[in-house]
Coordinates of C-alpha atoms in Angstrom, one line a residue:
M1 CA -32.0 38.1 23.3
E2 CA -34.0 39.2 26.4
S3 CA -34.8 36.5 29.0
P4 CA -38.3 35.2 28.3
E5 CA -41.1 35.7 30.6
N6 CA -41.9 32.7 32.9
N7 CA -45.2 32.1 31.1
I8 CA -43.7 32.0 27.6
T9 CA -44.8 28.9 25.7
A10 CA -42.5 26.2 24.3
E11 CA -43.7 27.1 20.8
Q12 CA -42.7 30.7 21.3
I13 CA -39.3 29.7 22.5
I14 CA -38.9 27.6 19.3
L15 CA -40.2 30.3 17.0
R16 CA -38.0 33.1 18.3
W17 CA -35.0 31.0 17.1
D18 CA -36.5 30.4 13.7
S19 CA -33.8 31.5 11.3
T20 CA -36.2 32.0 8.5
A21 CA -38.2 34.6 10.4
S22 CA -35.6 36.6 12.3
E23 CA -32.3 38.2 11.3
D24 CA -31.1 37.9 14.8
A25 CA -31.8 34.2 14.9
R26 CA -30.2 33.8 11.5
T27 CA -26.9 35.3 12.6
R28 CA -26.6 33.8 16.1
M29 CA -26.2 30.2 17.4
I30 CA -27.8 29.1 20.6
F31 CA -24.9 26.9 21.7
E32 CA -22.4 29.6 20.9
Q33 CA -23.8 32.0 23.5
H34 CA -22.5 29.9 26.4
D35 CA -25.8 30.7 28.1
R36 CA -26.6 27.3 29.6
Q37 CA -29.9 28.6 30.9
E38 CA -31.0 29.5 27.3
I39 CA -29.7 26.2 25.9
N40 CA -31.6 24.2 28.5
R41 CA -34.7 26.3 28.0
Y42 CA -34.6 25.6 24.3
L43 CA -34.0 21.8 24.7
Q44 CA -36.8 21.6 27.3
A45 CA -39.1 23.4 24.8
V46 CA -38.3 20.8 22.2
D47 CA -39.0 18.0 24.8
Q48 CA -42.3 19.6 25.7
I49 CA -43.5 19.8 22.1
Q50 CA -42.5 16.2 21.5
T51 CA -44.4 15.1 24.6
S52 CA -47.4 17.2 23.5
M53 CA -47.4 15.6 20.0
N54 CA -48.0 12.2 21.6
S55 CA -51.2 13.4 23.2
T56 CA -54.4 11.7 21.8
T57 CA -56.6 14.8 22.5
L58 CA -55.0 17.2 20.0
S59 CA -57.2 18.9 17.5
D60 CA -56.1 19.1 13.9
G61 CA -55.1 22.7 14.3
E62 CA -53.0 22.0 17.4
S63 CA -51.4 19.1 15.8
K64 CA -50.5 21.2 12.7
K65 CA -49.0 24.0 15.0
L66 CA -46.9 21.4 16.9
N67 CA -45.7 19.8 13.7
N68 CA -44.6 23.1 12.3
A69 CA -42.8 24.0 15.6
I70 CA -41.0 20.7 15.6
Q71 CA -39.8 21.1 12.0
I72 CA -38.5 24.5 12.9
A73 CA -36.8 23.1 15.9
M74 CA -35.2 20.3 14.0
A75 CA -33.9 22.7 11.3
R76 CA -32.4 24.8 14.1
L77 CA -30.9 21.8 16.0
E78 CA -29.4 20.5 12.7
D79 CA -27.7 23.9 12.2
E80 CA -26.5 23.9 15.8
F81 CA -25.2 20.3 15.5
R82 CA -23.3 21.2 12.3
N83 CA -21.9 24.4 13.8
I84 CA -20.6 22.7 17.0
L85 CA -18.9 20.0 14.9
I86 CA -17.3 22.4 12.5
T87 CA -16.2 24.9 15.2
N88 CA -14.6 22.2 17.4
S89 CA -13.2 19.7 14.7
T90 CA -9.6 19.9 13.6
P91 CA -7.5 17.2 11.9
I92 CA -5.4 15.1 14.2
E93 CA -1.8 16.2 14.6
T94 CA -0.4 13.2 12.8
E95 CA 3.4 13.9 12.9
P96 CA 4.0 13.2 16.6
I97 CA 1.6 10.3 16.5
T98 CA 3.4 8.8 13.5
E99 CA 6.7 9.1 15.2
S100 CA 5.5 7.6 18.5
I101 CA 3.6 4.7 16.9
S102 CA 6.4 3.6 14.6
L103 CA 9.6 5.0 16.1
T104 CA 12.2 2.2 16.4
P105 CA 15.9 2.0 16.7
R106 CA 17.5 2.4 13.3
T107 CA 20.8 0.8 12.8
T108 CA 21.0 1.2 9.0
P109 CA 20.4 4.3 6.9
R110 CA 17.2 4.2 4.8
N111 CA 17.7 3.3 1.2
S112 CA 21.3 2.1 1.6
S113 CA 21.9 -1.6 1.6
F114 CA 25.7 -1.5 1.2
H115 CA 26.6 1.7 2.9
A116 CA 29.7 3.7 2.2
S117 CA 31.0 6.4 4.5
P118 CA 31.3 10.1 3.2
E119 CA 35.1 9.8 3.2
N120 CA 35.0 6.9 0.8
E121 CA 32.2 8.4 -1.3
N122 CA 34.5 11.3 -2.1
S123 CA 37.6 9.3 -2.5
G124 CA 37.3 9.0 -6.3
N125 CA 37.6 5.3 -6.2
R126 CA 35.2 4.1 -8.9
R127 CA 34.6 0.7 -7.2
D128 CA 33.7 2.3 -3.9
E129 CA 31.4 4.7 -5.6
S130 CA 29.6 1.9 -7.4
I131 CA 29.2 0.0 -4.1
S132 CA 27.9 3.1 -2.3
R133 CA 25.4 3.7 -5.1
I134 CA 24.0 0.2 -4.9
S135 CA 20.9 0.9 -2.9
S136 CA 17.8 -1.2 -2.6
A137 CA 14.4 -1.0 -1.1
S138 CA 14.6 -4.7 -0.4
F139 CA 16.5 -5.2 2.8
T140 CA 17.8 -1.7 3.4
D141 CA 16.2 -1.4 6.8
R142 CA 16.1 -5.1 7.6
N143 CA 17.5 -4.6 11.1
E144 CA 15.1 -1.7 11.5
R145 CA 12.2 -3.8 10.2
S146 CA 12.9 -6.8 12.4
V147 CA 13.0 -4.5 15.5
T148 CA 10.0 -2.5 14.2
F149 CA 8.0 -5.7 13.7
A150 CA 8.7 -6.9 17.3
S151 CA 8.1 -3.4 18.7
Y152 CA 4.8 -2.6 17.1
R153 CA 3.6 -6.1 17.8
S154 CA 4.1 -5.3 21.4
M155 CA 2.3 -1.9 21.2
N156 CA -0.6 -2.7 18.9
S157 CA -3.2 -1.6 21.4
I158 CA -5.7 0.9 20.0
R159 CA -4.6 4.5 20.8
E160 CA -7.9 6.4 21.0
Q161 CA -7.8 10.2 21.3
D162 CA -10.4 12.7 22.5
L163 CA -11.4 14.5 19.4
L164 CA -13.8 17.0 20.9
P165 CA -14.0 18.9 24.2
P166 CA -16.3 17.1 26.8
E167 CA -18.8 20.0 26.8
S168 CA -19.2 19.9 23.0
I169 CA -19.7 16.1 23.1
S170 CA -22.4 16.6 25.8
D171 CA -24.2 19.3 23.6
L172 CA -24.0 17.1 20.5
R173 CA -25.4 14.2 22.3
S174 CA -28.3 16.3 23.7
I175 CA -29.1 17.5 20.1
A176 CA -28.7 14.0 18.6
E177 CA -31.0 12.5 21.2
R178 CA -33.8 14.9 20.3
M179 CA -33.3 14.7 16.5
I180 CA -33.4 10.9 16.6
A181 CA -36.5 10.9 18.9
A182 CA -38.3 13.2 16.4
G183 CA -37.5 10.9 13.5
Y184 CA -34.6 12.9 12.1
F185 CA -32.0 10.1 12.4
R186 CA -30.9 10.2 8.8
E187 CA -30.5 13.9 8.8
C188 CA -28.4 13.8 11.9
V189 CA -26.2 11.0 10.6
Q190 CA -25.7 12.8 7.3
V191 CA -24.7 16.1 9.0
Y192 CA -22.3 14.3 11.3
G193 CA -20.8 12.2 8.6
S194 CA -20.2 15.1 6.2
V195 CA -18.4 17.2 8.8
R196 CA -16.3 14.4 10.3
K197 CA -15.4 12.9 6.9
S198 CA -13.8 16.2 5.8
V199 CA -11.8 16.2 9.1
V200 CA -10.6 12.6 8.4
D201 CA -9.7 13.7 4.8
G202 CA -7.6 16.5 6.3
S203 CA -5.8 13.9 8.5
F204 CA -5.3 11.7 5.5
K205 CA -3.6 14.6 3.6
K206 CA -1.3 15.2 6.5
L207 CA -0.4 11.5 6.5
G208 CA 0.3 11.6 2.8
V209 CA -2.6 9.2 1.8
E210 CA -3.6 10.4 -1.6
K211 CA -6.9 9.9 -3.4
L212 CA -5.8 7.6 -6.3
S213 CA -7.9 5.1 -8.3
I214 CA -6.7 1.6 -8.8
G215 CA -5.8 2.5 -12.3
D216 CA -3.8 5.6 -11.2
I217 CA -1.8 3.4 -8.8
Q218 CA -1.1 0.7 -11.4
R219 CA 0.2 3.3 -13.8
L220 CA 2.8 4.6 -11.4
D221 CA 6.4 3.9 -12.2
W222 CA 8.1 1.6 -9.6
E223 CA 10.1 4.4 -8.0
A224 CA 7.0 6.4 -7.3
M225 CA 5.1 3.4 -6.2
N226 CA 7.9 2.3 -3.9
A227 CA 7.8 5.7 -2.1
K228 CA 4.1 5.6 -1.7
I229 CA 4.2 2.1 -0.3
G230 CA 6.6 3.3 2.4
R231 CA 4.2 6.2 3.2
W232 CA 1.2 3.8 3.3
I233 CA 2.8 1.5 5.8
R234 CA 3.5 4.4 8.2
A235 CA 0.1 6.0 7.6
A236 CA -2.0 2.8 7.9
K237 CA -0.9 2.2 11.5
V238 CA -2.0 5.8 12.4
C239 CA -5.2 5.5 10.4
I240 CA -6.4 2.2 12.0
R241 CA -5.0 2.5 15.5
V242 CA -5.5 6.2 16.1
L243 CA -7.6 8.0 13.5
F244 CA -10.4 5.4 12.9
A245 CA -10.4 4.2 16.5
S246 CA -10.8 7.7 17.8
E247 CA -13.6 8.4 15.3
K248 CA -15.4 5.3 16.6
K249 CA -14.9 6.4 20.2
L250 CA -16.4 9.8 19.3
C251 CA -19.4 8.2 17.7
K252 CA -20.1 6.1 20.8
Q253 CA -19.7 9.2 23.0
I254 CA -22.4 11.0 21.0
F255 CA -24.7 8.3 19.7
E256 CA -24.5 5.2 21.8
D257 CA -27.9 3.8 22.9
L258 CA -29.8 6.5 21.1
G259 CA -32.8 5.3 19.1
S260 CA -33.8 1.8 18.2
T261 CA -30.9 1.3 15.7
A262 CA -27.2 1.3 16.4
A263 CA -26.8 5.0 15.7
D264 CA -23.1 5.1 16.8
D265 CA -22.2 2.3 14.2
A266 CA -24.2 4.1 11.5
C267 CA -22.4 7.4 12.1
F268 CA -19.0 5.7 12.3
I269 CA -19.4 4.0 8.9
E270 CA -20.9 7.2 7.4
T271 CA -17.7 9.0 8.5
V272 CA -14.9 6.5 7.6
K273 CA -16.2 4.2 4.9
A274 CA -14.9 6.2 2.0
P275 CA -11.5 7.0 3.7
A276 CA -11.1 3.3 4.7
N277 CA -11.9 2.1 1.2
Q278 CA -9.3 4.7 -0.1
L279 CA -6.8 3.3 2.3
F280 CA -7.4 -0.4 1.4
N281 CA -7.7 0.3 -2.4
F282 CA -4.1 1.3 -2.5
V283 CA -2.9 -2.1 -1.2
E284 CA -5.4 -3.9 -3.4
A285 CA -4.1 -2.2 -6.5
I286 CA -0.5 -3.2 -5.5
S287 CA -1.6 -6.8 -5.0
I288 CA -3.0 -7.1 -8.5
S289 CA -0.4 -5.0 -10.3
R290 CA 2.2 -6.5 -12.7
R291 CA 4.5 -8.9 -10.9
S292 CA 8.3 -8.4 -11.0
P293 CA 11.1 -9.4 -8.7
E294 CA 12.1 -5.9 -7.7
K295 CA 8.6 -5.5 -6.1
L296 CA 9.0 -8.6 -3.9
F297 CA 10.4 -7.0 -0.7
K298 CA 7.9 -4.2 -0.6
I299 CA 5.1 -6.7 -1.2
L300 CA 6.4 -8.7 1.8
D301 CA 6.6 -5.5 3.8
L302 CA 3.0 -4.6 2.9
H303 CA 1.9 -8.2 3.8
D304 CA 3.7 -7.9 7.2
S305 CA 2.1 -4.5 8.0
L306 CA -1.4 -5.5 7.0
L307 CA -1.1 -8.8 8.9
D308 CA 0.0 -7.0 12.0
L309 CA -3.0 -4.6 11.7
L310 CA -5.6 -7.4 11.3
P311 CA -6.4 -7.7 15.0
D312 CA -6.8 -3.9 15.2
I313 CA -9.0 -3.8 12.1
D314 CA -11.2 -6.5 13.6
D315 CA -11.6 -4.4 16.8
V316 CA -12.2 -1.1 15.0
F317 CA -14.6 -2.5 12.4
D318 CA -16.4 -5.0 14.6
S319 CA -20.0 -4.0 13.8
K320 CA -22.4 -5.4 11.2
P321 CA -22.4 -2.1 9.2
A322 CA -18.6 -2.3 9.0
E323 CA -18.4 -5.9 7.8
S324 CA -17.6 -5.0 4.2
I325 CA -14.6 -3.1 5.4
R326 CA -13.5 -5.7 7.9
I327 CA -13.5 -8.6 5.4
Q328 CA -11.5 -6.5 2.9
A329 CA -8.2 -6.8 4.8
P330 CA -7.8 -10.6 4.9
E331 CA -8.8 -10.9 1.2
I332 CA -6.2 -8.3 0.2
L333 CA -3.7 -10.1 2.5
S334 CA -4.3 -13.4 0.6
R335 CA -3.7 -11.6 -2.7
L336 CA -0.5 -10.1 -1.4
A337 CA 0.7 -13.6 -0.4
E338 CA -0.2 -14.9 -3.8
A339 CA 1.6 -12.1 -5.5
A340 CA 4.7 -12.7 -3.3
R341 CA 4.7 -16.4 -4.3
G342 CA 4.7 -15.5 -8.0
M343 CA 7.5 -12.9 -7.5
L344 CA 9.5 -15.4 -5.5
S345 CA 9.5 -17.8 -8.5
E346 CA 10.7 -15.0 -10.8
F347 CA 13.4 -14.0 -8.3
E348 CA 14.6 -17.6 -7.9
N349 CA 14.8 -18.1 -11.7
A350 CA 16.8 -14.9 -12.0
V351 CA 19.2 -16.0 -9.3
L352 CA 19.7 -19.4 -10.8
R353 CA 20.2 -18.1 -14.3
E354 CA 23.0 -15.6 -13.6
P355 CA 23.5 -14.4 -10.1
S356 CA 25.8 -11.5 -11.0
K357 CA 23.1 -10.0 -13.1
V358 CA 20.1 -10.2 -10.7
P359 CA 18.3 -6.8 -10.9
V360 CA 18.5 -4.8 -7.7
P361 CA 15.1 -4.8 -5.9
G362 CA 13.8 -1.3 -5.6
G363 CA 13.8 -0.7 -9.4
K364 CA 17.5 0.1 -10.0
S365 CA 18.8 -1.1 -13.4
K366 CA 22.4 -1.6 -12.2
H367 CA 23.8 -5.1 -12.0
Y368 CA 26.5 -6.5 -9.7
K369 CA 29.7 -6.9 -11.6
D370 CA 31.7 -8.0 -8.5
N371 CA 30.8 -11.7 -8.1
S372 CA 31.5 -11.5 -4.3
L373 CA 29.0 -8.6 -4.0
A374 CA 26.5 -10.4 -6.2
H375 CA 26.6 -13.5 -3.9
L376 CA 26.3 -11.3 -0.8
F377 CA 23.3 -9.6 -2.3
I378 CA 21.6 -12.9 -3.0
M379 CA 22.5 -14.2 0.4
N380 CA 21.1 -11.1 2.2
N381 CA 17.9 -11.0 0.3
V382 CA 17.1 -14.7 0.2
H383 CA 17.8 -14.9 3.9
Y384 CA 15.4 -12.0 4.4
I385 CA 12.7 -13.7 2.3
V386 CA 13.2 -17.0 4.3
Q387 CA 12.8 -15.1 7.6
K388 CA 9.7 -13.3 6.3
I389 CA 8.1 -16.6 5.3
K390 CA 9.0 -18.3 8.5
G391 CA 7.4 -15.4 10.4
S392 CA 4.1 -15.6 8.6
L393 CA 1.9 -18.7 8.9
E394 CA -0.1 -17.7 5.9
L395 CA 2.9 -17.1 3.7
R396 CA 4.4 -20.4 4.8
E397 CA 1.3 -22.3 4.0
M398 CA 1.0 -20.7 0.6
I399 CA 4.7 -21.1 -0.3
G400 CA 5.1 -24.5 1.2
D401 CA 8.0 -26.1 3.2
Q402 CA 9.6 -27.6 0.1
Y403 CA 10.0 -24.3 -1.6
L404 CA 11.2 -22.8 1.7
R405 CA 13.9 -25.5 1.7
T406 CA 14.8 -24.5 -1.8
L407 CA 15.2 -20.9 -0.8
T408 CA 17.3 -21.9 2.2
R409 CA 19.6 -24.0 -0.1
I410 CA 20.0 -20.9 -2.4
F411 CA 20.8 -18.7 0.6
R412 CA 23.4 -21.1 2.0
Q413 CA 25.0 -21.7 -1.4
A414 CA 25.2 -17.9 -1.9
A415 CA 27.0 -17.6 1.4
T416 CA 29.4 -20.3 0.4
N417 CA 30.0 -18.7 -3.0
H418 CA 30.6 -15.3 -1.4
Q419 CA 33.3 -16.7 0.9
R420 CA 34.9 -18.6 -2.0
A421 CA 34.9 -15.6 -4.3
T422 CA 36.3 -13.3 -1.5
W423 CA 38.8 -15.4 0.4
I424 CA 40.3 -17.8 -2.2
G425 CA 42.9 -15.1 -3.1
V426 CA 43.7 -14.4 0.5
L427 CA 44.1 -18.1 1.4
H428 CA 46.1 -18.7 -1.8
C429 CA 48.8 -16.5 -0.4
L430 CA 49.2 -18.8 2.6
R431 CA 50.2 -21.9 0.7
D432 CA 53.8 -23.3 0.7
Q433 CA 54.1 -23.8 -3.0
G434 CA 56.6 -21.5 -4.6
L435 CA 58.4 -20.5 -1.5
H436 CA 61.1 -23.1 -1.4
S437 CA 64.3 -22.6 -3.5
T438 CA 65.8 -25.8 -4.8
G439 CA 69.1 -26.5 -6.5
S440 CA 72.0 -28.9 -6.8
F441 CA 73.8 -27.3 -3.9
S442 CA 71.1 -25.9 -1.6
S443 CA 67.4 -26.0 -0.7
G444 CA 65.4 -23.8 1.7
V445 CA 63.1 -20.8 1.8
S446 CA 63.3 -18.2 -0.9
K447 CA 63.3 -15.0 1.0
S448 CA 62.5 -12.9 -2.0
A449 CA 59.5 -15.1 -2.8
L450 CA 58.4 -15.0 0.9
R451 CA 58.6 -11.2 0.9
E452 CA 56.4 -11.0 -2.2
R453 CA 54.0 -13.5 -0.7
F454 CA 53.6 -11.4 2.5
K455 CA 53.2 -8.3 0.4
S456 CA 50.5 -9.9 -1.7
F457 CA 48.7 -11.2 1.4
N458 CA 48.8 -7.7 3.0
A459 CA 47.5 -6.0 -0.1
I460 CA 44.7 -8.5 -0.8
F461 CA 43.5 -8.5 2.8
D462 CA 43.7 -4.7 2.9
E463 CA 41.4 -4.6 -0.1
V464 CA 38.9 -7.1 1.2
H465 CA 38.9 -5.4 4.6
R466 CA 38.5 -1.9 3.2
T467 CA 35.8 -2.9 0.7
Q468 CA 33.7 -5.4 2.7
A469 CA 33.7 -3.3 5.9
L470 CA 31.6 -1.0 3.8
W471 CA 29.2 -3.8 2.8
L472 CA 26.2 -4.4 5.0
V473 CA 24.7 -7.6 6.3
P474 CA 21.8 -6.2 8.3
D475 CA 20.8 -9.4 10.1
E476 CA 23.0 -9.6 13.2
Q477 CA 22.9 -13.4 13.5
L478 CA 23.8 -13.9 9.9
R479 CA 26.6 -11.3 10.1
E480 CA 28.1 -13.2 13.1
E481 CA 27.8 -16.5 11.3
L482 CA 29.7 -15.2 8.3
R483 CA 32.5 -13.8 10.4
I484 CA 32.9 -17.0 12.4
S485 CA 33.0 -19.0 9.2
I486 CA 35.7 -16.7 7.8
L487 CA 37.7 -16.8 11.0
E488 CA 37.6 -20.6 11.1
K489 CA 39.3 -20.7 7.7
L490 CA 41.6 -17.7 7.9
I491 CA 43.0 -17.7 11.4
P492 CA 44.4 -21.3 11.5
A493 CA 45.9 -20.9 8.0
Y494 CA 47.5 -17.6 8.9
R495 CA 48.8 -18.8 12.3
S496 CA 50.3 -21.9 10.7
F497 CA 51.9 -19.9 7.8
L498 CA 53.3 -17.4 10.3
G499 CA 54.7 -20.2 12.5
R500 CA 56.5 -21.8 9.5
F501 CA 58.0 -18.7 8.0
R502 CA 58.3 -16.0 10.6
N503 CA 62.0 -16.7 11.3
H504 CA 62.8 -16.4 7.6
I505 CA 61.7 -12.8 7.1
S506 CA 62.0 -9.4 8.7
D507 CA 59.1 -8.2 10.9
N508 CA 58.8 -5.2 8.6
Y509 CA 56.9 -7.4 6.1
I510 CA 54.5 -8.9 8.7
K511 CA 51.8 -6.3 8.8
Y512 CA 49.2 -8.2 10.7
S513 CA 49.3 -10.2 13.9
V514 CA 46.7 -12.9 14.4
E515 CA 44.8 -10.6 16.7
D516 CA 44.9 -7.9 14.0
L517 CA 43.3 -10.2 11.5
E518 CA 40.6 -11.2 14.0
N519 CA 39.7 -7.6 14.6
G520 CA 39.7 -6.9 10.8
V521 CA 37.3 -9.7 10.2
L522 CA 35.0 -8.4 13.0
D523 CA 34.9 -5.1 11.1
L524 CA 33.3 -6.7 8.0
F525 CA 29.6 -6.2 7.0
E526 CA 28.9 -3.3 9.3
G527 CA 28.5 -0.7 6.5
L528 CA 31.2 1.5 8.1
A529 CA 34.5 2.7 6.6
V530 CA 37.7 1.2 8.1
S531 CA 38.6 4.6 9.5
Q532 CA 35.4 4.5 11.6
H533 CA 36.2 1.1 12.9
S534 CA 39.7 2.3 13.9
R535 CA 38.3 5.3 15.8
R536 CA 35.8 3.1 17.5
R537 CA 38.4 0.6 18.7
S538 CA 40.7 3.4 20.0
Q539 CA 37.9 4.9 22.1

């Protein structure tokens, strides 16, 4: 378009960009030309017309012409506003953000509570295979979770990103200022919200947040729901701390202090209200779904994640228009705590009825046929529950100290039962009974009986060592306490037995020294095959 004459009127500048009257104006955008002189000329023309409309000496004819010009200008500015937003808006690259915001040291493989190594999985031993298949969404990543919880508590600052280039933000603010001044606040907010909402929806899709009704969610089978809960926990952190926070920042950059109302807050809610409700509806549906023990650990994880996000939710949704979103989170949190309380009761009843037939959390239908493994399962999970409750004031208040003491008692009893079921056979080999030969002419140690006793001890310890090295106790402190307790019983008994009978048998039958046993016990509950421990010690 040719540069206008110096004496061209503001109305003429507006009319020549009237898309209803000119094909050229219909196919071109002012702000796409990168002609700052023309952009400034158009904005100044709008300002001049707005100033003229406030004059008290206008005739009816002049007033009508100015009103027509301002309507044409607002239609053009609305199109320009929309085009700048669409041209410059892209969904956030969520993958690197997700990794950086939730990346934590992982010491246990996902979905594997009792982990078997590849060598043992292929060994054909049915018992090892059954152990390796026992996977649970309960405490699988408990080490990971405990570290994650500490880590993302320490980095829960909002991570705002610049969503648009500075020049685009400046242009959008210039347009918004004039539309709002002309009384086109609602139109400006609607255009902004419709474009940015579609961008947020694109980011949601990348994060795996689906549009599901509460009914849809409650109809999911547990395996599908379990997977979606894991995705939600990862996505929620990005949505609150990055996506919504960045949208709020953008709204402030464009709309802050424009007009008599809080335009930035209005535009922010227009953009994120539906996505935020979509995000929270998922957790609400989980909180009111049918309660069953296998859901307990994921409910506790959801509770932890939402509790950790509360300060950020308060920061992001701190305005009056955002109040309905802000108050949702603590209400859902309370319902999750209530659901966890009910599931705890069901879990406790299942444990007390028949520990070896407690269903595996995570939805598996297999039961633990090995009593030792059943007790370890109960010990791991109840210990995990106890730590979760102790770490949440709200859960502790709802569940109560008396019930917490009951759970602690169950956990300690399970630990005792596990040791008894595992080590009674080993310790039985270290008794004196049956080793002395008696007769009318002689008495002493029966070497054949002693040989059989050492052979039995070696075989039983080998089996315990091989099997329970594969089993996993994710909590480091609990793992150490178990080992110490075992060593306190095993080592003195073995040392004493060895001292009494070593001179009565060939060293060929003494497979283990005291130090060997100590090293063997230290291999237990790491989730690694014996061969891996051997290689590690030799390095």
